[in-house]
Amino acid sequence: MPRTVDHAQRRAMIAEGLVRLAAREGLHSVTMRAVAAEAGVSLRLVQYYFETKAALLHATLLHLEEASHARWRERLAALPGPVPARRFVEALLAEALPTDERSRAFHLVWTSYAVLAMTEPDLAAQPFVAGPRRLERQLAATLREAAGELPEGADPAAEAARLLALAHGLGTSVLVGQRTGDSAEAVLRYHVDRLFTRAEPA
Amino acid sequence: MPRTVDHAQRRAMIAEGLVRLAAREGLHSVTMRAVAAEAGVSLRLVQYYFETKAALLHATLLHLEEASHARWRERLAALPGPVPARRFVEALLAEALPTDERSRAFHLVWTSYAVLAMTEPDLAAQPFVAGPRRLERQLAATLREAAGELPEGADPAAEAARLLALAHGLGTSVLVGQRTGDSAEAVLRYHVDRLFTRAEPA
DNA sequence: TCCTTTGTGGTACCGATGTATCATAACTGG
DNA sequence: CCAGTTATGATACATCGGTACCACAAAGGA
């Protein structure tokens, strides 16, 4: 019988152990035994809660996805009622950059999974396609509604694609150590400034 | 004595085998034996030409880097004498997107290495930092010289960062299957159009 | 109360993988 | 022509990693 935690909690603890480990030592060094050690449980327990390694990886991916959604919901909820388009965009992009250590770990592991999915179609490549796609549609819709704040001739769909690709590219460059989080934020601010500027500045 | 090829050629052949394999089945399934099979040589030969696996990976990374530089030199040489800034930028970005199969393989393997380097600092993280940094400086310089063609208030350094991050982000989204190469090119063209537009279009 | 389900530990097994070893050809310089 | 370096083959070895198996405790319902 479980001492203090139930099934779902145990699974979450193990999944989080995997994420910590993968963020620290890379997804390639994620082994059943290593995950067990990181989570402070026995190998057998990892086997018990996740039948196979593939299942463990899959479940952890879902865990990551859910955590990301949760953070995004929180951030949206923190905004006051009717959200100006610019605030919405800024909130979105703030989540897209690996700023603190926690966010860095998330992005690192997420990227590792994405690279894995590029050659392993069986490993649900879904999240890495459907997720961004949905986000882009949502963002495009928001921009379309706020067309008045955009420069003339701006294409909401293209702008949405640009924003997300830019944020992702900047995020990666931070992960790899090419630039600091601050400098990435500066570039992003520069972009958003120009996006929401109707006419040339005097 | 080698039948028809010399030492350096053999090494190149094996490295290219590794790249093909990694592009097809992922870097995680790159093993000494698999590389040997892909290159059509015996395991012993891979061992002989590259003492250890780490050495093989490292050498292949250099191989990739060199190949990339070569392609870039070619593309620049194909341009007519005095290069307009816009042409330069377009040539640069054309190389940055995984369009054909060959380019896709290159980007895929390069990205795999980059992700690996995020947690394995001993594996020369250099290329993934120094390379883009140098490129960004070069691009910023080009844009600074062409300030006349840019909108007023445009910051060449920020624009350079934006271009490269955008290209990289788009490249990744193509790799992962989120968008097609054509759509990525369209977004990139959209961006370059707006970058080289001084005033609002009539 | 007993038997079934759930949770936990320990450990064995088999395949894969990096590396080391032994043998041997092929060519080269003296 | 003969050592010796270079190149190649086959195979052995040790380790690691995923999975399977066995034993057992602790409930929980019939």
CSV table of C-alpha atoms (C1' of nucleotides) in Angstrom, one decimal:
chain,number,residue,atom,x,y,z
A,1,MET,CA,0.0,0.0,0.0
A,2,PRO,CA,1.2,3.5,-0.7
A,3,ARG,CA,2.5,5.3,2.3
A,4,THR,CA,1.5,8.9,1.5
A,5,VAL,CA,1.1,9.2,-2.2
A,6,ASP,CA,-1.3,7.6,-4.7
A,7,HIS,CA,-0.8,6.2,-8.1
A,8,ALA,CA,-1.1,9.4,-10.1
A,9,GLN,CA,1.2,11.3,-7.8
A,10,ARG,CA,3.9,8.6,-8.0
A,11,ARG,CA,3.8,8.7,-11.7
A,12,ALA,CA,4.1,12.5,-11.7
A,13,MET,CA,7.1,12.3,-9.3
A,14,ILE,CA,8.8,9.8,-11.6
A,15,ALA,CA,8.1,11.8,-14.7
A,16,GLU,CA,9.5,14.9,-13.0
A,17,GLY,CA,12.6,13.0,-12.1
A,18,LEU,CA,13.0,12.1,-15.8
A,19,VAL,CA,12.6,15.8,-16.7
A,20,ARG,CA,15.2,16.9,-14.2
A,21,LEU,CA,17.6,14.2,-15.3
A,22,ALA,CA,17.1,14.9,-19.0
A,23,ALA,CA,17.6,18.6,-18.5
A,24,ARG,CA,20.8,18.0,-16.5
A,25,GLU,CA,22.4,15.2,-18.5
A,26,GLY,CA,20.6,15.0,-21.7
A,27,LEU,CA,17.8,12.7,-22.9
A,28,HIS,CA,20.3,10.2,-24.2
A,29,SER,CA,21.4,9.4,-20.7
A,30,VAL,CA,17.9,8.8,-19.5
A,31,THR,CA,17.7,5.2,-18.5
A,32,MET,CA,15.2,3.3,-16.4
A,33,ARG,CA,17.8,2.9,-13.6
A,34,ALA,CA,18.9,6.5,-13.8
A,35,VAL,CA,15.3,7.8,-13.6
A,36,ALA,CA,14.7,5.5,-10.7
A,37,ALA,CA,17.7,6.9,-8.9
A,38,GLU,CA,16.8,10.5,-9.6
A,39,ALA,CA,13.2,9.9,-8.4
A,40,GLY,CA,14.6,8.1,-5.3
A,41,VAL,CA,12.7,4.9,-6.0
A,42,SER,CA,13.7,1.4,-7.1
A,43,LEU,CA,14.0,0.3,-10.7
A,44,ARG,CA,11.2,-2.1,-10.1
A,45,LEU,CA,8.8,0.8,-9.2
A,46,VAL,CA,9.5,2.6,-12.4
A,47,GLN,CA,8.8,-0.6,-14.2
A,48,TYR,CA,5.6,-1.0,-12.2
A,49,TYR,CA,4.2,2.5,-12.8
A,50,PHE,CA,5.2,2.5,-16.4
A,51,GLU,CA,5.2,-0.8,-18.1
A,52,THR,CA,7.9,0.0,-20.6
A,53,LYS,CA,10.4,2.7,-21.4
A,54,ALA,CA,8.5,3.9,-24.4
A,55,ALA,CA,5.4,4.3,-22.2
A,56,LEU,CA,7.5,6.3,-19.7
A,57,LEU,CA,8.8,8.6,-22.4
A,58,HIS,CA,5.3,9.0,-23.8
A,59,ALA,CA,3.7,9.7,-20.4
A,60,THR,CA,6.4,12.2,-19.6
A,61,LEU,CA,5.8,14.0,-22.8
A,62,LEU,CA,2.1,14.3,-21.9
A,63,HIS,CA,3.2,15.5,-18.5
A,64,LEU,CA,5.3,18.3,-20.0
A,65,GLU,CA,2.5,19.3,-22.3
A,66,GLU,CA,0.0,19.5,-19.5
A,67,ALA,CA,2.4,21.5,-17.4
A,68,SER,CA,3.0,23.9,-20.2
A,69,HIS,CA,-0.8,24.4,-20.7
A,70,ALA,CA,-1.2,25.0,-17.0
A,71,ARG,CA,1.4,27.7,-17.0
A,72,TRP,CA,-0.1,29.3,-20.0
A,73,ARG,CA,-3.6,29.3,-18.4
A,74,GLU,CA,-2.3,30.8,-15.3
A,75,ARG,CA,-0.5,33.6,-17.2
A,76,LEU,CA,-3.7,34.3,-19.1
A,77,ALA,CA,-5.8,34.3,-16.0
A,78,ALA,CA,-3.4,36.8,-14.4
A,79,LEU,CA,-4.3,39.3,-17.2
A,80,PRO,CA,-7.2,41.7,-16.5
A,81,GLY,CA,-10.5,41.1,-18.2
A,82,PRO,CA,-10.5,42.3,-21.8
A,83,VAL,CA,-7.0,41.7,-23.0
A,84,PRO,CA,-5.4,44.1,-25.4
A,85,ALA,CA,-3.8,42.3,-28.3
A,86,ARG,CA,-0.4,43.5,-27.4
A,87,ARG,CA,-0.6,42.2,-23.9
A,88,PHE,CA,-1.8,38.9,-25.2
A,89,VAL,CA,1.1,38.6,-27.5
A,90,GLU,CA,3.6,39.6,-24.9
A,91,ALA,CA,2.3,37.1,-22.4
A,92,LEU,CA,2.5,34.4,-25.1
A,93,LEU,CA,6.1,35.2,-26.0
A,94,ALA,CA,7.2,35.6,-22.4
A,95,GLU,CA,6.3,31.9,-22.0
A,96,ALA,CA,8.2,31.0,-25.1
A,97,LEU,CA,11.7,32.0,-23.9
A,98,PRO,CA,13.7,30.0,-21.4
A,99,THR,CA,14.3,32.6,-18.8
A,100,ASP,CA,14.5,31.0,-15.4
A,101,GLU,CA,16.1,27.7,-14.6
A,102,ARG,CA,12.7,26.0,-14.6
A,103,SER,CA,11.7,27.2,-18.0
A,104,ARG,CA,15.1,26.3,-19.3
A,105,ALA,CA,14.7,22.7,-18.2
A,106,PHE,CA,11.3,22.6,-19.8
A,107,HIS,CA,12.5,24.0,-23.1
A,108,LEU,CA,15.5,21.8,-23.2
A,109,VAL,CA,13.6,18.6,-22.6
A,110,TRP,CA,10.9,19.6,-25.0
A,111,THR,CA,13.5,20.3,-27.7
A,112,SER,CA,15.1,17.0,-27.1
A,113,TYR,CA,11.8,15.3,-27.6
A,114,ALA,CA,11.2,17.2,-30.8
A,115,VAL,CA,14.5,16.2,-32.3
A,116,LEU,CA,13.8,12.6,-31.3
A,117,ALA,CA,10.4,12.8,-33.0
A,118,MET,CA,12.0,14.1,-36.2
A,119,THR,CA,13.3,10.6,-37.0
A,120,GLU,CA,10.9,8.5,-34.8
A,121,PRO,CA,7.4,9.1,-36.2
A,122,ASP,CA,6.0,6.5,-33.8
A,123,LEU,CA,6.9,8.7,-30.9
A,124,ALA,CA,3.9,11.0,-31.0
A,125,ALA,CA,5.1,13.7,-33.2
A,126,GLN,CA,1.7,15.2,-32.7
A,127,PRO,CA,2.4,17.7,-30.0
A,128,PHE,CA,5.3,19.2,-31.9
A,129,VAL,CA,3.0,19.8,-34.9
A,130,ALA,CA,-0.5,20.3,-33.6
A,131,GLY,CA,0.6,22.4,-30.6
A,132,PRO,CA,2.4,25.1,-32.5
A,133,ARG,CA,-0.2,25.0,-35.3
A,134,ARG,CA,-3.1,25.6,-32.9
A,135,LEU,CA,-1.1,28.4,-31.2
A,136,GLU,CA,-0.4,30.0,-34.6
A,137,ARG,CA,-4.1,29.9,-35.5
A,138,GLN,CA,-5.1,31.4,-32.2
A,139,LEU,CA,-2.5,34.1,-32.5
A,140,ALA,CA,-3.5,34.9,-36.1
A,141,ALA,CA,-7.1,35.3,-35.0
A,142,THR,CA,-6.1,37.6,-32.3
A,143,LEU,CA,-4.0,39.7,-34.7
A,144,ARG,CA,-6.8,39.8,-37.2
A,145,GLU,CA,-9.2,41.2,-34.6
A,146,ALA,CA,-6.6,43.8,-33.7
A,147,ALA,CA,-5.9,44.7,-37.3
A,148,GLY,CA,-6.4,48.3,-36.4
A,149,GLU,CA,-3.3,48.4,-34.2
A,150,LEU,CA,-1.1,46.8,-36.9
A,151,PRO,CA,0.7,48.6,-39.8
A,152,GLU,CA,-1.3,48.7,-43.0
A,153,GLY,CA,-0.6,45.8,-45.3
A,154,ALA,CA,0.3,43.5,-42.4
A,155,ASP,CA,-0.8,40.0,-43.0
A,156,PRO,CA,-2.1,38.5,-39.6
A,157,ALA,CA,-1.3,34.9,-40.6
A,158,ALA,CA,2.2,35.8,-41.7
A,159,GLU,CA,2.7,37.9,-38.6
A,160,ALA,CA,1.6,35.1,-36.4
A,161,ALA,CA,4.0,32.7,-38.1
A,162,ARG,CA,6.8,35.2,-37.8
A,163,LEU,CA,6.2,35.8,-34.1
A,164,LEU,CA,6.3,32.1,-33.2
A,165,ALA,CA,9.2,31.2,-35.4
A,166,LEU,CA,11.1,34.1,-34.1
A,167,ALA,CA,10.4,33.2,-30.5
A,168,HIS,CA,11.4,29.6,-31.0
A,169,GLY,CA,14.6,30.6,-32.8
A,170,LEU,CA,15.5,33.0,-30.0
A,171,GLY,CA,14.7,30.3,-27.4
A,172,THR,CA,17.0,27.8,-29.1
A,173,SER,CA,19.8,30.3,-29.3
A,174,VAL,CA,19.5,30.9,-25.6
A,175,LEU,CA,19.4,27.2,-24.8
A,176,VAL,CA,22.6,26.6,-26.8
A,177,GLY,CA,24.3,29.5,-25.1
A,178,GLN,CA,24.6,31.8,-28.1
A,179,ARG,CA,22.8,34.7,-26.4
A,180,THR,CA,21.5,35.6,-23.0
A,181,GLY,CA,17.9,35.5,-22.0
A,182,ASP,CA,17.9,39.3,-21.7
A,183,SER,CA,19.2,39.9,-25.1
A,184,ALA,CA,16.6,37.5,-26.6
A,185,GLU,CA,13.9,39.4,-24.7
A,186,ALA,CA,15.3,42.6,-26.2
A,187,VAL,CA,15.1,41.3,-29.7
A,188,LEU,CA,11.6,40.1,-29.1
A,189,ARG,CA,10.5,43.5,-27.7
A,190,TYR,CA,12.1,45.1,-30.7
A,191,HIS,CA,10.0,42.9,-32.9
A,192,VAL,CA,6.7,43.4,-31.0
A,193,ASP,CA,7.3,47.2,-31.0
A,194,ARG,CA,7.6,47.2,-34.8
A,195,LEU,CA,4.6,44.9,-35.1
A,196,PHE,CA,2.4,47.3,-33.2
A,197,THR,CA,3.6,50.5,-34.8
A,198,ARG,CA,1.2,51.8,-37.4
A,199,ALA,CA,3.3,54.5,-38.9
A,200,GLU,CA,6.9,55.5,-39.0
A,201,PRO,CA,8.1,56.9,-35.7
A,202,ALA,CA,8.7,60.7,-35.9
B,1,MET,CA,47.4,-0.3,-49.3
B,2,PRO,CA,44.1,1.2,-50.1
B,3,ARG,CA,42.6,0.1,-53.3
B,4,THR,CA,41.4,3.4,-54.8
B,5,VAL,CA,40.9,5.8,-52.0
B,6,ASP,CA,43.3,7.4,-49.5
B,7,HIS,CA,43.0,8.1,-45.8
B,8,ALA,CA,41.2,11.4,-46.0
B,9,GLN,CA,38.7,10.2,-48.5
B,10,ARG,CA,37.9,7.1,-46.4
B,11,ARG,CA,37.3,9.2,-43.4
B,12,ALA,CA,35.0,11.5,-45.4
B,13,MET,CA,33.1,8.5,-46.7
B,14,ILE,CA,32.6,7.1,-43.2
B,15,ALA,CA,31.6,10.5,-41.9
B,16,GLU,CA,29.0,10.9,-44.7
B,17,GLY,CA,27.7,7.5,-43.8
B,18,LEU,CA,27.2,8.7,-40.3
B,19,VAL,CA,25.3,11.7,-41.6
B,20,ARG,CA,23.1,9.7,-43.8
B,21,LEU,CA,22.3,7.3,-41.0
B,22,ALA,CA,21.7,10.0,-38.4
B,23,ALA,CA,19.4,11.9,-40.8
B,24,ARG,CA,17.4,8.7,-41.5
B,25,GLU,CA,17.2,7.1,-38.1
B,26,GLY,CA,18.3,9.7,-35.6
B,27,LEU,CA,21.6,10.4,-33.9
B,28,HIS,CA,20.7,8.1,-31.0
B,29,SER,CA,20.8,5.1,-33.3
B,30,VAL,CA,24.3,5.9,-34.6
B,31,THR,CA,26.5,3.1,-33.5
B,32,MET,CA,29.9,2.1,-34.6
B,33,ARG,CA,28.5,-1.0,-36.3
B,34,ALA,CA,25.6,0.8,-37.9
B,35,VAL,CA,28.0,3.4,-39.3
B,36,ALA,CA,30.2,0.7,-40.7
B,37,ALA,CA,27.3,-1.0,-42.4
B,38,GLU,CA,26.0,2.3,-43.8
B,39,ALA,CA,29.4,3.1,-45.2
B,40,GLY,CA,29.9,-0.4,-46.4
B,41,VAL,CA,33.0,-1.1,-44.5
B,42,SER,CA,33.8,-3.4,-41.5
B,43,LEU,CA,33.5,-2.3,-37.9
B,44,ARG,CA,37.3,-2.6,-37.6
B,45,LEU,CA,37.8,0.0,-40.3
B,46,VAL,CA,35.7,2.6,-38.5
B,47,GLN,CA,37.7,1.9,-35.4
B,48,TYR,CA,40.9,2.2,-37.4
B,49,TYR,CA,40.1,5.5,-39.0
B,50,PHE,CA,38.6,7.0,-35.9
B,51,GLU,CA,40.1,5.6,-32.8
B,52,THR,CA,37.0,6.1,-30.6
B,53,LYS,CA,33.4,7.0,-31.0
B,54,ALA,CA,33.8,10.4,-29.5
B,55,ALA,CA,36.5,11.1,-32.1
B,56,LEU,CA,34.2,9.9,-34.9
B,57,LEU,CA,31.4,12.2,-33.7
B,58,HIS,CA,33.7,15.1,-33.4
B,59,ALA,CA,35.3,14.6,-36.8
B,60,THR,CA,31.8,14.3,-38.4
B,61,LEU,CA,30.8,17.6,-36.8
B,62,LEU,CA,33.9,19.2,-38.4
B,63,HIS,CA,32.9,17.6,-41.7
B,64,LEU,CA,29.5,19.1,-41.5
B,65,GLU,CA,30.8,22.5,-40.6
B,66,GLU,CA,33.2,22.4,-43.5
B,67,ALA,CA,30.5,21.3,-45.9
B,68,SER,CA,28.3,24.1,-44.8
B,69,HIS,CA,31.0,26.6,-45.3
B,70,ALA,CA,31.7,25.3,-48.7
B,71,ARG,CA,28.1,25.6,-49.8
B,72,TRP,CA,28.0,29.1,-48.5
B,73,ARG,CA,31.2,30.1,-50.3
B,74,GLU,CA,29.7,28.6,-53.6
B,75,ARG,CA,26.5,30.5,-53.2
B,76,LEU,CA,28.4,33.7,-52.6
B,77,ALA,CA,30.7,33.2,-55.5
B,78,ALA,CA,27.6,32.7,-57.7
B,79,LEU,CA,26.5,36.2,-57.0
B,80,PRO,CA,27.7,39.0,-59.3
B,81,GLY,CA,30.5,41.2,-58.2
B,82,PRO,CA,29.2,44.0,-56.0
B,83,VAL,CA,26.4,42.4,-54.0
B,84,PRO,CA,23.4,44.4,-53.1
B,85,ALA,CA,22.5,43.9,-49.4
B,86,ARG,CA,19.2,42.4,-50.2
B,87,ARG,CA,20.7,39.7,-52.5
B,88,PHE,CA,23.3,38.9,-49.8
B,89,VAL,CA,20.6,38.5,-47.2
B,90,GLU,CA,18.4,36.3,-49.5
B,91,ALA,CA,21.4,34.1,-50.3
B,92,LEU,CA,22.1,33.7,-46.7
B,93,LEU,CA,18.6,32.8,-45.8
B,94,ALA,CA,18.2,30.4,-48.7
B,95,GLU,CA,20.9,28.3,-47.1
B,96,ALA,CA,19.2,28.5,-43.7
B,97,LEU,CA,16.1,26.6,-44.7
B,98,PRO,CA,15.9,22.8,-45.2
B,99,THR,CA,14.5,22.8,-48.7
B,100,ASP,CA,15.8,19.8,-50.6
B,101,GLU,CA,16.5,16.4,-49.1
B,102,ARG,CA,20.2,17.1,-48.9
B,103,SER,CA,19.7,20.2,-46.9
B,104,ARG,CA,17.1,18.6,-44.7
B,105,ALA,CA,19.6,15.9,-43.8
B,106,PHE,CA,22.2,18.5,-43.0
B,107,HIS,CA,19.9,20.6,-40.8
B,108,LEU,CA,18.5,17.5,-39.0
B,109,VAL,CA,21.9,16.2,-38.0
B,110,TRP,CA,23.2,19.6,-37.1
B,111,THR,CA,20.2,20.2,-34.9
B,112,SER,CA,20.8,16.8,-33.3
B,113,TYR,CA,24.3,17.7,-32.5
B,114,ALA,CA,23.3,21.1,-31.1
B,115,VAL,CA,20.8,19.5,-28.7
B,116,LEU,CA,23.5,17.0,-27.7
B,117,ALA,CA,25.9,19.9,-27.0
B,118,MET,CA,23.3,21.6,-24.7
B,119,THR,CA,24.0,19.0,-22.0
B,120,GLU,CA,27.5,17.8,-23.0
B,121,PRO,CA,29.8,20.8,-22.9
B,122,ASP,CA,32.8,18.6,-23.7
B,123,LEU,CA,31.4,17.9,-27.1
B,124,ALA,CA,32.6,21.0,-28.8
B,125,ALA,CA,29.7,23.4,-28.3
B,126,GLN,CA,31.9,25.9,-30.0
B,127,PRO,CA,30.4,25.6,-33.5
B,128,PHE,CA,26.9,26.2,-32.3
B,129,VAL,CA,27.8,29.4,-30.6
B,130,ALA,CA,30.7,30.8,-32.5
B,131,GLY,CA,29.2,30.0,-35.9
B,132,PRO,CA,25.9,31.8,-35.5
B,133,ARG,CA,27.6,34.6,-33.6
B,134,ARG,CA,30.1,35.3,-36.5
B,135,LEU,CA,27.3,35.1,-39.0
B,136,GLU,CA,25.2,37.6,-37.0
B,137,ARG,CA,28.1,40.0,-36.8
B,138,GLN,CA,28.7,39.7,-40.5
B,139,LEU,CA,25.0,40.2,-41.3
B,140,ALA,CA,24.8,43.2,-38.9
B,141,ALA,CA,27.8,44.8,-40.7
B,142,THR,CA,26.2,44.3,-44.1
B,143,LEU,CA,22.9,45.8,-42.9
B,144,ARG,CA,24.8,48.7,-41.3
B,145,GLU,CA,26.4,49.5,-44.6
B,146,ALA,CA,23.0,49.3,-46.3
B,147,ALA,CA,21.3,51.4,-43.8
B,148,GLY,CA,19.9,53.5,-46.6
B,149,GLU,CA,17.7,50.7,-47.8
B,150,LEU,CA,16.3,50.0,-44.4
B,151,PRO,CA,13.4,51.8,-42.7
B,152,GLU,CA,14.4,54.7,-40.4
B,153,GLY,CA,14.9,53.7,-36.9
B,154,ALA,CA,15.9,50.2,-37.8
B,155,ASP,CA,18.7,48.8,-35.6
B,156,PRO,CA,21.1,46.7,-37.8
B,157,ALA,CA,22.2,44.5,-34.9
B,158,ALA,CA,18.6,43.8,-33.8
B,159,GLU,CA,17.6,43.2,-37.4
B,160,ALA,CA,20.5,40.7,-37.9
B,161,ALA,CA,19.5,38.8,-34.8
B,162,ARG,CA,15.9,38.8,-35.9
B,163,LEU,CA,16.7,37.5,-39.3
B,164,LEU,CA,18.8,34.6,-38.1
B,165,ALA,CA,16.5,33.6,-35.2
B,166,LEU,CA,13.6,33.7,-37.6
B,167,ALA,CA,15.3,31.6,-40.2
B,168,HIS,CA,16.3,29.1,-37.6
B,169,GLY,CA,12.9,29.0,-36.1
B,170,LEU,CA,11.3,28.4,-39.5
B,171,GLY,CA,13.9,25.8,-40.3
B,172,THR,CA,13.0,23.9,-37.2
B,173,SER,CA,9.3,24.1,-37.9
B,174,VAL,CA,9.9,22.6,-41.3
B,175,LEU,CA,12.1,19.8,-39.9
B,176,VAL,CA,9.5,18.8,-37.4
B,177,GLY,CA,6.8,18.8,-40.1
B,178,GLN,CA,4.8,21.7,-38.8
B,179,ARG,CA,5.0,23.7,-42.1
B,180,THR,CA,6.2,23.1,-45.6
B,181,GLY,CA,9.4,24.5,-47.0
B,182,ASP,CA,7.5,26.7,-49.4
B,183,SER,CA,5.4,28.2,-46.6
B,184,ALA,CA,8.6,28.9,-44.6
B,185,GLU,CA,10.1,30.6,-47.6
B,186,ALA,CA,7.0,32.7,-48.0
B,187,VAL,CA,7.2,33.9,-44.4
B,188,LEU,CA,10.9,34.6,-44.9
B,189,ARG,CA,10.2,36.6,-48.0
B,190,TYR,CA,7.5,38.5,-46.2
B,191,HIS,CA,10.0,39.4,-43.5
B,192,VAL,CA,12.7,40.5,-45.9
B,193,ASP,CA,10.2,42.5,-47.9
B,194,ARG,CA,9.3,44.4,-44.8
B,195,LEU,CA,12.9,44.8,-43.8
B,196,PHE,CA,13.9,46.5,-47.0
B,197,THR,CA,10.9,48.7,-47.3
B,198,ARG,CA,11.6,52.3,-46.3
B,199,ALA,CA,8.2,53.8,-46.2
B,200,GLU,CA,4.7,52.5,-46.1
B,201,PRO,CA,3.5,51.0,-49.4
B,202,ALA,CA,1.1,53.2,-51.2
C,1,DT,C1',-11.1,-15.5,7.5
C,2,DC,C1',-9.3,-16.2,3.0
C,3,DC,C1',-8.3,-15.0,-1.5
C,4,DT,C1',-7.6,-11.5,-4.8
C,5,DT,C1',-5.7,-7.1,-6.1
C,6,DT,C1',-2.2,-3.7,-5.5
C,7,DG,C1',2.4,-2.3,-4.4
C,8,DT,C1',7.4,-3.2,-3.6
C,9,DG,C1',12.0,-5.4,-3.5
C,10,DG,C1',15.7,-8.1,-5.5
C,11,DT,C1',17.8,-10.1,-9.2
C,12,DA,C1',18.5,-12.7,-13.4
C,13,DC,C1',18.8,-12.7,-18.5
C,14,DC,C1',19.7,-11.4,-23.1
C,15,DG,C1',21.0,-8.4,-26.5
C,16,DA,C1',23.6,-4.4,-28.0
C,17,DT,C1',27.7,-1.7,-27.9
C,18,DG,C1',32.3,0.3,-27.3
C,19,DT,C1',36.7,-1.3,-27.2
C,20,DA,C1',40.7,-4.4,-27.2
C,21,DT,C1',43.3,-8.3,-29.3
C,22,DC,C1',45.3,-11.3,-32.6
C,23,DA,C1',46.3,-12.4,-37.2
C,24,DT,C1',47.6,-11.1,-41.8
C,25,DA,C1',47.9,-8.9,-46.0
C,26,DA,C1',49.9,-5.1,-49.1
C,27,DC,C1',53.0,-2.0,-50.1
C,28,DT,C1',57.6,0.8,-49.2
C,29,DG,C1',62.1,2.1,-48.3
C,30,DG,C1',66.7,0.4,-47.8
D,1,DC,C1',64.5,-9.2,-50.8
D,2,DC,C1',63.2,-8.1,-46.4
D,3,DA,C1',61.8,-5.6,-42.3
D,4,DG,C1',58.3,-2.4,-41.0
D,5,DT,C1',54.6,0.5,-41.4
D,6,DT,C1',49.9,0.8,-43.0
D,7,DA,C1',45.6,-1.2,-43.8
D,8,DT,C1',42.0,-4.8,-43.0
D,9,DG,C1',39.5,-8.8,-41.1
D,10,DA,C1',37.5,-11.6,-37.4
D,11,DT,C1',36.4,-12.1,-32.9
D,12,DA,C1',36.5,-11.7,-27.9
D,13,DC,C1',35.4,-9.1,-23.7
D,14,DA,C1',33.2,-6.3,-20.4
D,15,DT,C1',29.5,-3.3,-19.5
D,16,DC,C1',25.2,-1.4,-19.7
D,17,DG,C1',20.3,-1.3,-20.3
D,18,DG,C1',15.5,-3.0,-21.0
D,19,DT,C1',12.7,-6.5,-19.6
D,20,DA,C1',11.2,-10.6,-17.1
D,21,DC,C1',10.6,-13.4,-13.1
D,22,DC,C1',10.0,-14.6,-8.3
D,23,DA,C1',8.9,-13.6,-3.6
D,24,DC,C1',6.3,-11.0,-0.3
D,25,DA,C1',3.6,-7.6,2.2
D,26,DA,C1',-0.6,-5.1,2.8
D,27,DA,C1',-4.9,-4.2,2.3
D,28,DG,C1',-10.1,-5.1,1.0
D,29,DG,C1',-14.0,-7.4,-0.1
D,30,DA,C1',-16.7,-12.2,-0.2
